[in-house]
XYZ file of C-alpha atoms in Angstrom:
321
model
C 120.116 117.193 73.662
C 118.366 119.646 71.030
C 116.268 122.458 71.889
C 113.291 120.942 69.779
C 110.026 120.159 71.182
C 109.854 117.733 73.691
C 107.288 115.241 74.579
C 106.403 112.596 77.245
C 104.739 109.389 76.778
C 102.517 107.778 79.319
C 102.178 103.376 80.086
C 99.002 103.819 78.114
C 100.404 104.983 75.124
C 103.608 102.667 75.872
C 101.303 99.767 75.594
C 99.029 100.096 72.861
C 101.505 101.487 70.550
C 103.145 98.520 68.214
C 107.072 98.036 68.666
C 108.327 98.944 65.521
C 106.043 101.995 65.190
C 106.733 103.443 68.540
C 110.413 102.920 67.372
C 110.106 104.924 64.244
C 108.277 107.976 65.975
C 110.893 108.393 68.574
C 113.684 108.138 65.585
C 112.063 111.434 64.303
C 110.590 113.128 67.863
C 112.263 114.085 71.501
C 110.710 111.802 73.857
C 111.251 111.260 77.296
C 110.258 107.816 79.021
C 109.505 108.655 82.407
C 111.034 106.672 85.395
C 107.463 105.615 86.611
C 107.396 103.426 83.008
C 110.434 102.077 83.601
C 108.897 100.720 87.014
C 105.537 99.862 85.690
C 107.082 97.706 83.312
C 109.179 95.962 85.967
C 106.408 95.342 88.705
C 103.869 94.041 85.692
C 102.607 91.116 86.510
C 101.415 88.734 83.983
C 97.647 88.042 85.264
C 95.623 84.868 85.581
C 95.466 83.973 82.916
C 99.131 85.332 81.649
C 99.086 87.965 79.082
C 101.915 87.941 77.051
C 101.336 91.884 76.394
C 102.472 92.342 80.775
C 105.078 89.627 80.646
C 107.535 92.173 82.734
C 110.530 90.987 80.277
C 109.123 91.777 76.933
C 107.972 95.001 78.295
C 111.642 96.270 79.772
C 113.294 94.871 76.127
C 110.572 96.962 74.678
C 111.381 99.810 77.081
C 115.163 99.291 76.529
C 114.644 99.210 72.339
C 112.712 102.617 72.740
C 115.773 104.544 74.228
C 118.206 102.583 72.200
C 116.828 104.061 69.159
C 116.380 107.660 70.072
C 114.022 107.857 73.323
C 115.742 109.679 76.703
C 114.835 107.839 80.541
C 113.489 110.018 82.736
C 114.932 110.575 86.378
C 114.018 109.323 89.272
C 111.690 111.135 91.909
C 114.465 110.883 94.717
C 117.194 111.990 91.872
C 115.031 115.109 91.102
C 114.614 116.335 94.527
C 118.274 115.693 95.550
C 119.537 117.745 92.313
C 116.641 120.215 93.237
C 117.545 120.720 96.748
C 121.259 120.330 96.143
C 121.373 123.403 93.451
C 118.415 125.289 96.051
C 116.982 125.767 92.363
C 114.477 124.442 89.788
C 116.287 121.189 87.898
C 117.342 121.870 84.696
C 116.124 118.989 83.854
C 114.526 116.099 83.485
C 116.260 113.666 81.315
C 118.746 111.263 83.190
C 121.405 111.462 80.342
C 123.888 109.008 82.238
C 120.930 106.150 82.648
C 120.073 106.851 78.812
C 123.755 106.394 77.924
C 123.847 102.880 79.913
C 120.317 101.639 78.753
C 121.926 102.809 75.245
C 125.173 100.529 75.534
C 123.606 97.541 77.490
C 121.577 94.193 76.923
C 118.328 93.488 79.080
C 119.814 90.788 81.907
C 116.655 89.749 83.158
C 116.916 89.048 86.231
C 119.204 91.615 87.791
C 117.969 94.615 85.759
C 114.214 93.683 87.152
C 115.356 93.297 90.560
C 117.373 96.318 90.165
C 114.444 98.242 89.296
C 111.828 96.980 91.666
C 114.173 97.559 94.466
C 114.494 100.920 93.466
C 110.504 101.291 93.501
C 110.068 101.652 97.419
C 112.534 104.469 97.335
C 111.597 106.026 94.463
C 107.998 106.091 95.268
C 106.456 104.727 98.294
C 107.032 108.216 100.535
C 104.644 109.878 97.960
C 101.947 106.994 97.985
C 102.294 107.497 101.518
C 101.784 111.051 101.858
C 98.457 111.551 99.698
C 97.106 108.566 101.677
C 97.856 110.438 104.390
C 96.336 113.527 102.828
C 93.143 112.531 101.564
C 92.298 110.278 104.961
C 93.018 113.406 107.136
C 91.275 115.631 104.102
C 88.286 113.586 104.685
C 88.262 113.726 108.709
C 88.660 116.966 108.998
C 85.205 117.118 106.405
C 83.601 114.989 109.171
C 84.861 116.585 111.916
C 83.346 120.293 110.667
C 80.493 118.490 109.457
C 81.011 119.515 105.802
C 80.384 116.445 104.148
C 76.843 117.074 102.330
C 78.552 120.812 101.395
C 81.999 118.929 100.095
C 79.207 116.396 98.255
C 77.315 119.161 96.748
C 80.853 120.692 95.510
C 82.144 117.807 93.881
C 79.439 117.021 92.327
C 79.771 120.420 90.038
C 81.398 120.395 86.312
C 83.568 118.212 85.132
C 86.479 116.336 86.157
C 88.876 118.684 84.625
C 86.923 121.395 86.307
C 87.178 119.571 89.610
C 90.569 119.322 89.652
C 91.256 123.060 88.757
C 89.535 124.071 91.747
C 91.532 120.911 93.995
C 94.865 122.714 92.292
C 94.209 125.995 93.071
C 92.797 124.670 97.036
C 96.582 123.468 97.121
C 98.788 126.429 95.910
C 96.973 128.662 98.513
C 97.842 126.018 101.351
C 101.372 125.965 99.936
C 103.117 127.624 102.857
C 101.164 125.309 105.963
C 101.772 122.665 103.486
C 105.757 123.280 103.036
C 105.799 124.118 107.331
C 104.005 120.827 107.960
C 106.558 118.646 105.663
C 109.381 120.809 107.478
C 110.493 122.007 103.772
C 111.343 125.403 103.127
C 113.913 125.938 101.215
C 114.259 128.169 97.881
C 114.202 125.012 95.918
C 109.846 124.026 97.127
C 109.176 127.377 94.869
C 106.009 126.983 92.643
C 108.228 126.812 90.104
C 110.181 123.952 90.843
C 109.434 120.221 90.197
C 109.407 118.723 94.410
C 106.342 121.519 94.370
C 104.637 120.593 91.517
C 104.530 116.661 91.943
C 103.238 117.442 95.696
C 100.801 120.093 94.522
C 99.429 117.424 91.672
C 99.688 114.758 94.329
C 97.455 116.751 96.675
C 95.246 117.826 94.436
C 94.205 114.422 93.101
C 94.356 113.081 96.883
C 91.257 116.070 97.537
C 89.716 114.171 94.488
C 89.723 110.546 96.394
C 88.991 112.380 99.715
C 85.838 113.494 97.264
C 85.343 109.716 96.194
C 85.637 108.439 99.928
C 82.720 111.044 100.730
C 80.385 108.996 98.430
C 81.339 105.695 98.952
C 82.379 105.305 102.778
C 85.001 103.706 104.674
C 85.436 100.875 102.197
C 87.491 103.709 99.908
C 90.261 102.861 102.710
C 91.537 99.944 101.200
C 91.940 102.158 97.383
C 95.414 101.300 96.338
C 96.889 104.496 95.145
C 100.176 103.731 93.312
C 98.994 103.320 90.328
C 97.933 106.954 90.279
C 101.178 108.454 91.566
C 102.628 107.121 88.547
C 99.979 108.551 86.466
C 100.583 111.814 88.383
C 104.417 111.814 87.806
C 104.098 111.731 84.278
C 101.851 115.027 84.161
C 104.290 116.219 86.348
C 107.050 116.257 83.155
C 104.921 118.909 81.421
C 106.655 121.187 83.730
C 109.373 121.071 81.262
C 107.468 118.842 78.469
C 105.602 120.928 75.337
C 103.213 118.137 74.993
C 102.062 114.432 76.681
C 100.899 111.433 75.006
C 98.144 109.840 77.051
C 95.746 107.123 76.420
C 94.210 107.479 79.638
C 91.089 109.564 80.144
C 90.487 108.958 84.473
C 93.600 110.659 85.328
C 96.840 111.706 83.263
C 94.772 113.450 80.367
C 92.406 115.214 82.795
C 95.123 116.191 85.452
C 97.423 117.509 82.591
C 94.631 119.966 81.315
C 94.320 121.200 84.029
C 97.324 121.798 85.680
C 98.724 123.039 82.195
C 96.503 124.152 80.478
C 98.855 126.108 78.398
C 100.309 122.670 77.114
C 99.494 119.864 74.667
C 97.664 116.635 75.565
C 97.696 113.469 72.684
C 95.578 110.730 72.758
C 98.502 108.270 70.702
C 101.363 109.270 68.582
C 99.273 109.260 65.635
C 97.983 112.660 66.733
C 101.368 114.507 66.801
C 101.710 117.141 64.455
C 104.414 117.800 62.405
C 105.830 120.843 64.691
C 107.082 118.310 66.989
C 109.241 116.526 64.574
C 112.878 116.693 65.248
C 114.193 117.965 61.412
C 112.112 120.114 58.820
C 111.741 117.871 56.320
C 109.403 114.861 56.962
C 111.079 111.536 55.959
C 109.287 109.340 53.070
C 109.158 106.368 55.096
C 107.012 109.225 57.459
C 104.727 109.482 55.023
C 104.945 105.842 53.801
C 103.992 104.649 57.670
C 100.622 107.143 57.184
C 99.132 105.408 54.045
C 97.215 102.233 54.389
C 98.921 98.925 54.355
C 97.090 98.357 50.725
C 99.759 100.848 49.087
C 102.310 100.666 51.258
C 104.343 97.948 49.678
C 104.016 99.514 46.070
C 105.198 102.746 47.462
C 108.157 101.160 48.870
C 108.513 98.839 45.912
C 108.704 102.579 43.486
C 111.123 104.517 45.970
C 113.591 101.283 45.900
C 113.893 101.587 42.293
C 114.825 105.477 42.535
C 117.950 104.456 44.306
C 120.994 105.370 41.955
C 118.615 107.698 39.465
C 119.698 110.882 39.123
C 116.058 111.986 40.848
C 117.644 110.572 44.299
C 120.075 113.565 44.461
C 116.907 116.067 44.020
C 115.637 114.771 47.170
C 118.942 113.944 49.161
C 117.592 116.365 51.968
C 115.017 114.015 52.855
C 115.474 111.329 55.498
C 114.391 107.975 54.869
């Protein structure tokens, strides 16, 4: 894979981007589909009543056309700690080349690539759920238990939620060792550095946030289901080696990823991606094309097709189109 800039896209962004669009952009950028929206798309479930746009199917063809044309899957959770722990180092990274190359060479089977996935979801995921369930229930007993539940108020009720969660982060890293001792993990690979840290840290973090939310709105937080936000949280988690995320949503991924790396880029869609992130130097004039407005789009294509043979096309054989 090239050294270029490399960015992650989130289910939000997934979704709401068009096929054929999202297809384009990752022709001419380094994405990375994390494993989490491989799953997501998997365990959809259509609603009542069905929406076509969750139908589980379309969505893993859709995820499947993505990487076929130029988009990397991401590894799994228990595939990242095993290679971290294995190598007592940081991964190198993040990109599960050998699942790329088989998504790359295969055709969706709809029933045994679903299953295949959702069985992998428990193992892949549920130990995390579980342990920041864990976390913020004992977080907030231990508030009641020192009676610091009107101070914990008063304290989350200051700034913002990016703000909020920069103070949750840096509660975390200074707990780091107890934390590591309690999970009976301390090997060279947990460094701050390394990705098993960083998902737990984020995990943590966001569980002090819900411990913050249970303070407010009493027991009845209990029955929150969480999963939904552990896959959120693994796909800030990629900016560890990520330049830049593409997020759509505002109650989690984009706040979590600003503040936990601050250093890096946040998108609201593709269409915000600057050009720096583009794979080659030279923009492609079906790039530009795809920016106009539909009005002049079909004349613009209609002119370029009739530069094909002129002498004019070898001016511009450089450009990608």
């Amino acid at each position: 894979m090239q050294t270029n800039k490399l960015l992650i896209l989130d289910k939000s962004a997934f979704h709401g981007t068009e096929p054929s669009k999202l297809v384009r952009f990752v022709k001419c950028h380094h994405v990375i589909l994390p494993h989490a929206l491989c799953v997501e798309c998997a365990i959809s479930q259509k609603g009542n009543p069905p929406k076509e746009s969750k139908d589980p199917k379309r969505l893993m063809q859709k995820f499947l056309d993505v990487v076929k044309n130029g988009a990397y899957a991401g590894k799994s959770p228990s595939k990242i700690v095993e290679e971290e722990r294995s190598r007592n180092a940081t991964i190198e990274s993040l990109v599960d080349m050998e699942e790329t190359q088989i998504m790359r060479e295969s055709m969706l089977d709809e029933k045994s690539d679903l299953e295949k996935v959702r069985k992998e979801y428990d193992k892949a995921f549920k130990s995390i759920i579980d342990c920041v369930h864990w976390w913020a229930d004992k977080y907030y007993k231990n508030l009641v238990m020192k009676q610091l539940e009107k101070d914990f108020r008063e304290e989350a009720n200051e700034g913002d939620l990016v703000g909020r969660l920069k103070k949750w982060l840096q509660a975390v890293d200074g707990m780091k060792d107890d934390i590591e001792n309690f999970f009976g993990n301390k090997s060279n690979a947990v460094s701050k550095n390394g990705w098993e840290w960083q998902m737990r840290k984020l995990s943590l973090a966001w569980g002090i946030e819900l411990a913050s939310k249970r303070n407010k709105s009493g027991p009845s937080f209990e029955n929150y289901d969480i999963s939904n936000d552990i896959f959120d949280i693994f796909y800030v988690s990629h900016l560890l080696q990520a330049d830049g995320l593409i997020a759509g949503d505002k109650k989690l991924v984009r706040p979590l990823a600003m503040a936990a790396f601050p250093e890096k880029d946040v998108f609201g869609s593709i269409n915000d991606v600057p050009y720096r992130y583009c794979k080659g130097k030279v923009k492609g004039v079906w790039w530009y094309i795809s920016k106009v407005s539909a009005r002049f789009r079909t004349l613009l294509q209609a002119g370029f097709g009739r530069l094909r043979g002129s002498a004019f096309v070898g001016k511009i054989k450089g450009v990608r189109y």
